[in-house]
Short mmCIF file of C-alpha atoms and ligand atoms in Angstrom, two decimals:
data_model
loop_
_atom_site.label_atom_id
_atom_site.label_comp_id
_atom_site.label_asym_id
_atom_site.label_seq_id
_atom_site.Cartn_x
_atom_site.Cartn_y
_atom_site.Cartn_z
CA UNK D 1 227.10 205.71 -157.91
CA UNK D 2 224.66 203.68 -159.00
CA UNK D 3 221.30 204.40 -158.43
CA UNK D 4 219.32 201.57 -159.21
CA UNK D 5 216.70 199.97 -156.48
CA UNK D 6 213.64 199.92 -157.16
CA UNK D 7 210.32 197.90 -154.73
CA UNK D 8 207.22 196.91 -156.00
CA UNK D 9 204.64 194.74 -154.75
CA UNK D 10 205.82 191.08 -155.68
CA UNK D 11 201.87 189.39 -156.97
CA UNK D 12 202.19 185.67 -156.27
CA UNK D 13 199.03 184.63 -156.42
CA UNK D 14 198.57 184.86 -160.38
CA UNK D 15 194.50 184.80 -159.96
CA UNK D 16 192.03 187.45 -157.84
CA UNK D 17 188.59 186.26 -156.46
CA UNK D 18 187.96 189.48 -155.66
CA UNK D 19 185.11 189.68 -157.75
CA UNK D 20 182.39 187.39 -159.84
CA UNK D 21 185.31 186.32 -162.02
CA UNK D 22 189.02 185.29 -161.54
CA UNK D 23 190.91 188.00 -162.79
CA UNK D 24 195.33 187.68 -163.76
CA UNK D 25 196.97 189.71 -161.43
CA UNK D 26 200.73 190.77 -163.06
CA UNK D 27 203.30 189.39 -161.46
CA UNK D 28 206.45 190.44 -161.36
CA UNK D 29 209.51 188.81 -163.25
CA UNK D 30 213.28 189.84 -163.12
CA UNK D 31 215.96 188.82 -165.32
CA UNK D 32 220.40 189.21 -165.16
CA UNK D 33 222.45 189.49 -168.46
CA UNK D 34 225.71 190.75 -168.35
CA UNK D 35 226.20 193.51 -172.10
CA UNK D 36 228.81 196.55 -172.44
CA UNK D 37 230.53 195.36 -169.59
CA UNK D 38 227.97 196.01 -167.08
CA UNK D 39 225.06 194.49 -165.53
CA UNK D 40 221.62 194.78 -167.30
CA UNK D 41 218.35 193.79 -165.16
CA UNK D 42 215.02 193.67 -167.08
CA UNK D 43 211.90 193.76 -163.62
CA UNK D 44 208.57 193.34 -165.86
CA UNK D 45 205.59 192.38 -165.07
CA UNK D 46 203.22 190.38 -166.28
CA UNK D 47 200.47 187.30 -166.37
CA UNK D 48 202.76 184.62 -167.70
CA UNK D 49 206.20 183.15 -167.10
CA UNK D 50 206.03 182.26 -171.14
CA UNK D 51 205.56 185.84 -172.19
CA UNK D 52 207.84 187.51 -169.50
CA UNK D 53 210.89 185.59 -170.67
CA UNK D 54 209.80 185.65 -174.05
CA UNK D 55 210.15 189.79 -173.59
CA UNK D 56 212.64 190.22 -171.41
CA UNK D 57 215.02 188.12 -173.95
CA UNK D 58 213.42 190.31 -177.37
CA UNK D 59 214.65 193.15 -174.36
CA UNK D 60 218.22 191.12 -173.82
CA UNK D 61 218.96 190.87 -177.39
CA UNK D 62 218.45 194.62 -178.67
CA UNK D 63 221.27 194.65 -176.15
CA UNK D 64 222.89 192.48 -177.40
CA UNK D 65 223.12 193.74 -180.42
CA UNK D 66 223.85 196.95 -179.99
CA UNK D 67 226.64 195.72 -178.00
CA UNK D 68 228.11 194.65 -181.25
CA UNK D 69 227.82 197.45 -183.31
CA UNK D 70 228.68 200.13 -180.69
CA UNK D 71 231.55 198.67 -178.75
CA UNK D 72 234.45 200.04 -178.25
CA UNK D 73 236.54 196.85 -176.65
CA UNK D 74 235.45 194.43 -179.78
CA UNK D 75 238.08 195.26 -182.91
CA UNK D 76 235.29 193.79 -185.22
CA UNK D 77 231.91 195.51 -183.64
CA UNK D 78 230.62 197.54 -185.97
CA UNK D 79 231.83 201.25 -184.18
CA UNK D 80 235.67 200.35 -184.78
CA UNK D 81 235.74 198.83 -188.11
CA UNK D 82 234.85 202.97 -188.78
CA UNK D 83 237.27 204.07 -186.65
CA UNK D 84 239.55 202.32 -189.03
CA UNK D 85 238.85 203.97 -191.86
CA UNK D 86 238.59 207.32 -190.41
CA UNK D 87 240.65 209.70 -192.97
CA UNK D 88 238.47 207.98 -196.00
CA UNK D 89 235.56 208.50 -197.39
CA UNK D 90 232.55 208.40 -195.97
CA UNK D 91 231.54 205.39 -194.68
CA UNK D 92 228.12 203.82 -195.13
CA UNK D 93 226.58 202.92 -190.92
CA UNK D 94 223.83 200.79 -189.87
CA UNK D 95 220.35 202.27 -188.67
CA UNK D 96 221.61 201.09 -185.09
CA UNK D 97 225.28 202.65 -185.23
CA UNK D 98 224.24 205.62 -187.42
CA UNK D 99 220.80 206.80 -184.31
CA UNK D 100 223.09 206.58 -181.81
CA UNK D 101 226.31 208.70 -183.18
CA UNK D 102 223.24 211.13 -185.01
CA UNK D 103 222.42 211.92 -181.10
CA UNK D 104 225.78 211.91 -179.58
CA UNK D 105 226.21 214.35 -181.97
CA UNK D 106 223.51 216.66 -180.78
CA UNK D 107 224.13 216.16 -177.64
CA UNK D 108 227.79 217.42 -178.19
CA UNK D 109 226.32 220.42 -180.12
CA UNK D 110 224.34 221.32 -177.18
CA UNK D 111 226.65 220.79 -174.31
CA UNK D 112 229.00 222.71 -176.68
CA UNK D 113 231.71 219.78 -176.59
CA UNK D 114 231.53 218.88 -173.37
CA UNK D 115 230.00 215.61 -174.86
CA UNK D 116 232.36 214.67 -177.43
CA UNK D 117 232.08 211.21 -178.85
CA UNK D 118 235.13 212.09 -180.82
CA UNK D 119 237.25 211.15 -177.12
CA UNK D 120 238.44 208.16 -177.61
CA UNK D 121 242.22 208.94 -178.11
CA UNK D 122 242.38 210.85 -174.93
CA UNK D 123 239.85 207.90 -173.04
CA UNK D 124 242.52 205.38 -174.14
CA UNK D 125 245.47 207.11 -172.59
CA UNK D 126 243.31 207.61 -169.43
CA UNK D 127 242.52 204.16 -168.94
CA UNK D 128 246.62 203.24 -169.64
CA UNK D 129 247.02 205.39 -166.24
CA UNK D 130 244.11 203.79 -164.40
CA UNK D 131 246.39 200.60 -165.42
CA UNK D 132 249.77 201.96 -164.80
CA UNK D 133 248.98 204.95 -162.23
CA UNK D 134 251.01 207.07 -164.18
CA UNK D 135 249.53 209.93 -165.77
CA UNK D 136 249.53 210.53 -169.80
CA UNK D 137 252.67 212.58 -171.09
CA UNK D 138 251.99 215.89 -172.08
CA UNK D 139 253.46 215.12 -175.86
CA UNK D 140 250.72 212.11 -175.95
CA UNK D 141 248.02 213.87 -174.34
CA UNK D 142 248.57 216.45 -177.11
CA UNK D 143 248.73 214.48 -180.32
CA UNK D 144 245.42 212.74 -178.40
CA UNK D 145 243.47 215.75 -178.21
CA UNK D 146 244.50 217.21 -181.68
CA UNK D 147 241.96 213.75 -182.76
CA UNK D 148 239.02 214.60 -181.23
CA UNK D 149 236.87 217.13 -181.89
CA UNK D 150 233.16 216.26 -182.89
CA UNK D 151 232.91 219.02 -185.65
CA UNK D 152 235.35 216.44 -187.30
CA UNK D 153 232.47 213.95 -187.56
CA UNK D 154 229.98 214.15 -190.87
CA UNK D 155 227.37 212.42 -190.21
CA UNK D 156 224.36 212.08 -193.66
CA UNK D 157 220.87 211.41 -193.10
CA UNK D 158 220.10 210.82 -196.10
CA UNK D 159 223.01 208.09 -197.02
CA UNK D 160 223.28 206.72 -193.46
CA UNK D 161 226.82 207.03 -193.80
CA UNK D 162 229.42 208.91 -191.58
CA UNK D 163 232.91 210.54 -192.25
CA UNK D 164 235.76 211.07 -190.40
CA UNK D 165 238.20 213.38 -190.89
CA UNK D 166 240.88 213.22 -189.94
CA UNK D 167 243.10 209.65 -190.19
CA UNK D 168 244.02 208.45 -186.85
CA UNK D 169 240.18 209.66 -185.13
CA UNK D 170 238.35 207.41 -182.92
CA UNK D 171 234.87 207.20 -181.29
CA UNK D 172 233.59 205.36 -177.55
CA UNK D 173 230.02 205.43 -177.51
CA UNK D 174 230.38 204.83 -173.11
CA UNK D 175 228.84 207.61 -171.99
CA UNK D 176 225.57 207.22 -174.11
CA UNK D 177 225.03 203.27 -175.50
CA UNK D 178 223.53 202.06 -172.31
CA UNK D 179 220.95 205.05 -172.17
CA UNK D 180 220.33 204.22 -175.97
CA UNK D 181 220.42 200.32 -175.27
CA UNK D 182 217.84 200.51 -172.29
CA UNK D 183 215.69 202.17 -174.89
CA UNK D 184 215.94 200.27 -177.65
CA UNK D 185 215.44 197.37 -174.87
CA UNK D 186 212.13 198.42 -173.81
CA UNK D 187 211.31 199.21 -176.44
CA UNK D 188 210.91 195.57 -177.74
CA UNK D 189 209.48 195.32 -174.33
CA UNK D 190 206.79 196.62 -175.51
CA UNK D 191 206.54 195.02 -178.95
CA UNK D 192 206.08 192.23 -177.00
CA UNK D 193 203.08 193.54 -175.63
CA UNK D 194 204.98 194.54 -171.78
CA UNK D 195 203.99 198.13 -171.26
CA UNK D 196 205.31 197.96 -167.21
CA UNK D 197 208.65 197.49 -166.69
CA UNK D 198 212.30 198.36 -166.01
CA UNK D 199 215.47 198.56 -167.58
CA UNK D 200 218.82 198.95 -165.73
CA UNK D 201 222.83 199.22 -167.46
CA UNK D 202 224.44 199.83 -164.12
CA UNK D 203 223.22 203.63 -163.45
CA UNK D 204 221.47 204.28 -166.25
CA UNK D 205 217.32 202.91 -166.12
CA UNK D 206 214.26 203.52 -168.01
CA UNK D 207 211.26 202.75 -167.09
CA UNK D 208 207.30 202.20 -168.27
CA UNK D 209 203.89 202.50 -166.64
CA UNK D 210 204.36 201.85 -162.54
CA UNK D 211 204.07 198.43 -161.62
CA UNK D 212 200.20 197.10 -160.30
CA UNK D 213 198.97 199.57 -157.64
CA UNK D 214 202.22 201.41 -157.42
CA UNK D 215 202.39 205.87 -158.47
CA UNK D 216 205.73 204.85 -160.44
CA UNK D 217 209.17 202.76 -160.17
CA UNK D 218 211.27 203.55 -157.04
CA UNK D 219 214.55 204.55 -157.80
CA UNK D 220 217.31 205.38 -155.54
CA UNK D 221 219.36 208.60 -155.52
CA UNK D 222 222.92 210.32 -154.45
CA UNK D 223 223.34 211.90 -151.70
CA UNK D 224 226.83 213.58 -150.63
CA UNK D 225 226.54 212.40 -147.19
CA UNK D 226 225.25 209.03 -147.90
CA UNK D 227 226.19 204.71 -148.17
CA UNK D 228 225.66 205.12 -151.87
CA UNK D 229 224.53 201.23 -152.24
CA UNK D 230 221.84 202.24 -149.07
CA UNK D 231 220.05 205.00 -151.13
CA UNK D 232 218.09 207.52 -148.15
CA UNK D 233 216.27 209.66 -150.67
CA UNK D 234 213.69 207.97 -153.60
CA UNK D 235 212.60 209.36 -157.23
CA UNK D 236 209.31 207.68 -157.85
CA UNK D 237 209.13 207.15 -162.02
CA UNK D 238 207.07 206.69 -164.14
CA UNK D 239 207.73 206.63 -168.56
CA UNK D 240 210.91 207.54 -168.19
CA UNK D 241 214.66 207.23 -167.13
CA UNK D 242 217.35 208.08 -165.30
CA UNK D 243 221.64 208.25 -165.23
CA UNK D 244 223.63 209.16 -163.12
CA UNK D 245 227.86 210.43 -163.86
CA UNK D 246 230.48 211.58 -161.74
CA UNK D 247 233.68 210.02 -160.11
CA UNK D 248 232.81 207.49 -157.75
CA UNK D 249 232.86 204.40 -159.61
CA UNK D 250 235.58 204.64 -161.79
CA UNK D 251 238.67 207.39 -161.41
CA UNK D 252 242.53 207.17 -160.74
CA UNK D 253 244.32 208.80 -157.86
CA UNK D 254 247.46 210.13 -159.05
CA UNK D 255 249.95 213.05 -156.77
CA UNK D 256 246.83 212.99 -154.56
CA UNK D 257 244.58 213.86 -156.83
CA UNK D 258 241.90 211.98 -158.31
CA UNK D 259 240.44 211.61 -161.87
CA UNK D 260 237.60 210.81 -162.93
CA UNK D 261 237.19 208.19 -166.21
CA UNK D 262 235.03 210.30 -167.81
CA UNK D 263 237.42 213.35 -169.59
CA UNK D 264 237.07 216.86 -170.13
CA UNK D 265 237.57 217.74 -173.68
CA UNK D 266 238.34 221.37 -173.74
CA UNK D 267 241.55 220.72 -171.63
CA UNK D 268 242.46 216.18 -171.71
CA UNK D 269 242.38 215.17 -168.52
CA UNK D 270 240.18 213.41 -166.30
CA UNK D 271 237.27 215.71 -164.08
CA UNK D 272 238.72 216.03 -160.87
CA UNK D 273 235.24 217.31 -159.19
CA UNK D 274 234.04 215.10 -156.50
CA UNK D 275 230.45 214.97 -158.13
CA UNK D 276 227.67 213.52 -159.14
CA UNK D 277 225.12 214.47 -161.39
CA UNK D 278 221.57 212.43 -162.06
CA UNK D 279 219.72 213.04 -164.74
CA UNK D 280 215.78 212.61 -164.96
CA UNK D 281 214.44 212.99 -168.79
CA UNK D 282 212.14 211.31 -170.92
CA UNK D 283 214.23 208.95 -172.97
CA UNK D 284 217.80 206.83 -171.86
CA UNK D 285 219.95 208.48 -174.64
CA UNK D 286 219.21 211.48 -173.17
CA UNK D 287 219.97 210.86 -169.75
CA UNK D 288 222.82 208.86 -170.09
CA UNK D 289 224.65 211.68 -172.33
CA UNK D 290 223.49 214.39 -170.17
CA UNK D 291 225.15 213.26 -167.00
CA UNK D 292 227.98 212.47 -168.57
CA UNK D 293 228.23 216.16 -170.60
CA UNK D 294 226.73 218.38 -167.08
CA UNK D 295 229.19 216.24 -165.12
CA UNK D 296 232.06 217.64 -167.18
CA UNK D 297 230.98 221.30 -167.33
CA UNK D 298 230.30 221.45 -163.11
CA UNK D 299 226.81 222.50 -161.39
CA UNK D 300 226.78 225.76 -163.24
CA UNK D 301 227.11 225.15 -166.45
CA UNK D 302 225.50 221.86 -166.25
CA UNK D 303 222.38 222.55 -164.29
CA UNK D 304 221.51 225.52 -166.80
CA UNK D 305 222.49 222.74 -169.57
CA UNK D 306 219.98 220.47 -168.07
CA UNK D 307 217.28 223.15 -168.14
CA UNK D 308 217.62 223.86 -171.68
CA UNK D 309 217.10 220.48 -172.76
CA UNK D 310 213.64 220.39 -170.80
CA UNK D 311 215.05 217.69 -168.57
CA UNK D 312 215.61 217.77 -164.59
CA UNK D 313 218.89 217.04 -162.75
CA UNK D 314 221.20 217.09 -159.79
CA UNK D 315 224.50 217.94 -158.96
CA UNK D 316 225.62 216.26 -155.52
CA UNK D 317 229.53 217.52 -154.89
CA UNK D 318 230.78 214.78 -152.70
CA UNK D 319 234.25 215.44 -150.84
CA UNK D 320 234.97 217.57 -147.36
CA UNK D 321 232.20 220.44 -148.45
CA UNK D 322 228.98 218.25 -149.65
CA UNK D 323 226.21 220.45 -151.41
CA UNK D 324 223.44 220.23 -154.03
CA UNK D 325 222.42 221.87 -156.91
CA UNK D 326 218.94 220.93 -158.93
CA UNK D 327 217.08 222.07 -161.91
CA UNK D 328 214.33 224.21 -161.04
CA UNK D 329 212.11 221.11 -161.35
CA UNK D 330 213.48 218.60 -159.94
CA UNK D 331 211.74 219.52 -156.71
CA UNK D 332 208.56 218.72 -157.98
CA UNK D 333 209.14 215.22 -159.10
CA UNK D 334 207.32 212.35 -157.08
CA UNK D 335 209.10 211.00 -154.46
CA UNK D 336 211.46 212.98 -153.83
CA UNK D 337 213.25 214.50 -150.93
CA UNK D 338 214.01 218.59 -151.50
CA UNK D 339 217.44 219.05 -152.50
CA UNK D 340 219.05 221.03 -149.91
CA UNK D 341 221.68 223.90 -150.68
P1 ADP L 1 228.70 205.44 -166.75
O1 ADP L 1 229.94 204.79 -167.46
O2 ADP L 1 230.70 205.26 -165.46
O3 ADP L 1 228.26 204.74 -166.63
P2 ADP L 1 229.07 207.54 -168.28
O4 ADP L 1 227.48 206.99 -168.62
O5 ADP L 1 229.24 208.99 -167.52
O6 ADP L 1 229.02 207.10 -167.35
O7 ADP L 1 229.84 207.39 -169.32
C1 ADP L 1 231.28 207.53 -169.12
C2 ADP L 1 232.34 206.40 -170.38
O8 ADP L 1 231.92 208.06 -171.65
C3 ADP L 1 233.33 207.07 -170.18
O9 ADP L 1 233.89 205.45 -169.89
C4 ADP L 1 234.25 206.70 -171.53
O10 ADP L 1 233.95 205.60 -172.17
C5 ADP L 1 233.06 208.03 -172.24
N1 ADP L 1 233.75 209.95 -172.42
C6 ADP L 1 234.15 209.79 -171.60
N2 ADP L 1 234.32 210.83 -171.72
C7 ADP L 1 233.13 211.37 -172.21
C8 ADP L 1 233.09 212.08 -172.47
N3 ADP L 1 233.70 213.49 -172.30
N4 ADP L 1 232.35 213.05 -173.80
C9 ADP L 1 231.78 211.93 -173.71
N5 ADP L 1 231.57 210.11 -174.28
C10 ADP L 1 232.83 211.08 -172.94
MG1 MG L 2 226.48 208.98 -169.25
#
C-alpha cells in the first residue's frame, strides 16, 4: 500500500504585515515527474517560485541520473552493463552505483539474506508469471536460484569495484533504489537552500524540516481494515524517512494463492503473506530496504530486525485475520493512533 498523504499550510500570501516590517512567508510548491516507473513528488516551502523551480529541477535531475545508473529495465544502464560482466574480473563502478550496492549488501548481511539484490534471475521469472499467470517451472526456478546469493558479490570500497563471481548473475535494486533516490534528491534540495521539503517515490517518502507552523509532515499509514486510498492513521514526521512494502499492489494469483512481487530468496517463491510493513527510519535507503526485508521475514523476525537496526516499524497483517505488530517505540512516534494487538 502506498502510504502517501500530507497536509501543510498553503500560504497564498507571500508577505506578512504582522510586524513592523514586511516579512516573506514561505509558500508551498508541489512538482511531479515520473522516474523508475513511479510517480515522484517534491513538495517544498520557500519564498520564491524561481528558487522552488531551480531546487526541484535539481532534485529531479538527481533522480533521473540514478534511474539511468540503477535501472534493471534499461539494458544500457550502468547496472545492466555490470551484470553483463558477471563471471569476469572486477568492474569499476560509479559512486552512485557503488554506494547503492554497498547499502544493499549491508541490508543483506543484517537481514541474513532476506533482502538480496542478486535476486534478479528469480524476480524475472515472477515478472513473467505475473504476465502469464503460470507458475515458474521447478527446474527453471532452481537454475535461477542457483545464481542468487549476495555473498557471491564482492565490493571493493578502495578500488570502487564490483565483482559478480558467477556467470549469469544479475542484480535488481528495485527494493532500495527509490528510497536511495529520495535521499539523494533531498540532499540536492538542501544544496539548493531548501530545508523544508518532502520527496516521495510511490510508497517511499523522505521529509526534512516541518512546514511553517506545523509539527511535521502528516503521512498516512496502512490500516488493515481501512481503505488504502483514505488512510485513517497518520504520523507527523520531520527529518525522517518512511517506506511501505507488501503485497497490496503488485502480485499474481495462481491456483488460489497470492504471490507478491517480493520474493523470498530462501525459497525462490513470491511471498504469500497478505501484509504490509511500514518503516520509519532516519534515511530513505534504510527505510526502503528494511521494509522489503521485514516483509520477507514475517512479523516475528521482521519486527526483531527493525528493532536491531534501531528503526520503528509496523507489520500490518491484512486478509481475514487483520492484526498489527509494532516495534517497541512505534507508539511514541508523533501523531500515531496506537497499534492494536
Ligand atoms: P515497491 O517497489 O513496490 O515499493 P519494494 O521496495 O519492497 O516495493 O521493492 C520490491 C522490488 O524489490 C521488487 O519489485 C523486486 O524488484 C525487488 N525484490 C524482490 N524481492 C526482493 C528481495 N528479497 N530482496 C531485494 N529486492 C527484492
Ligand atoms: Mg523496499
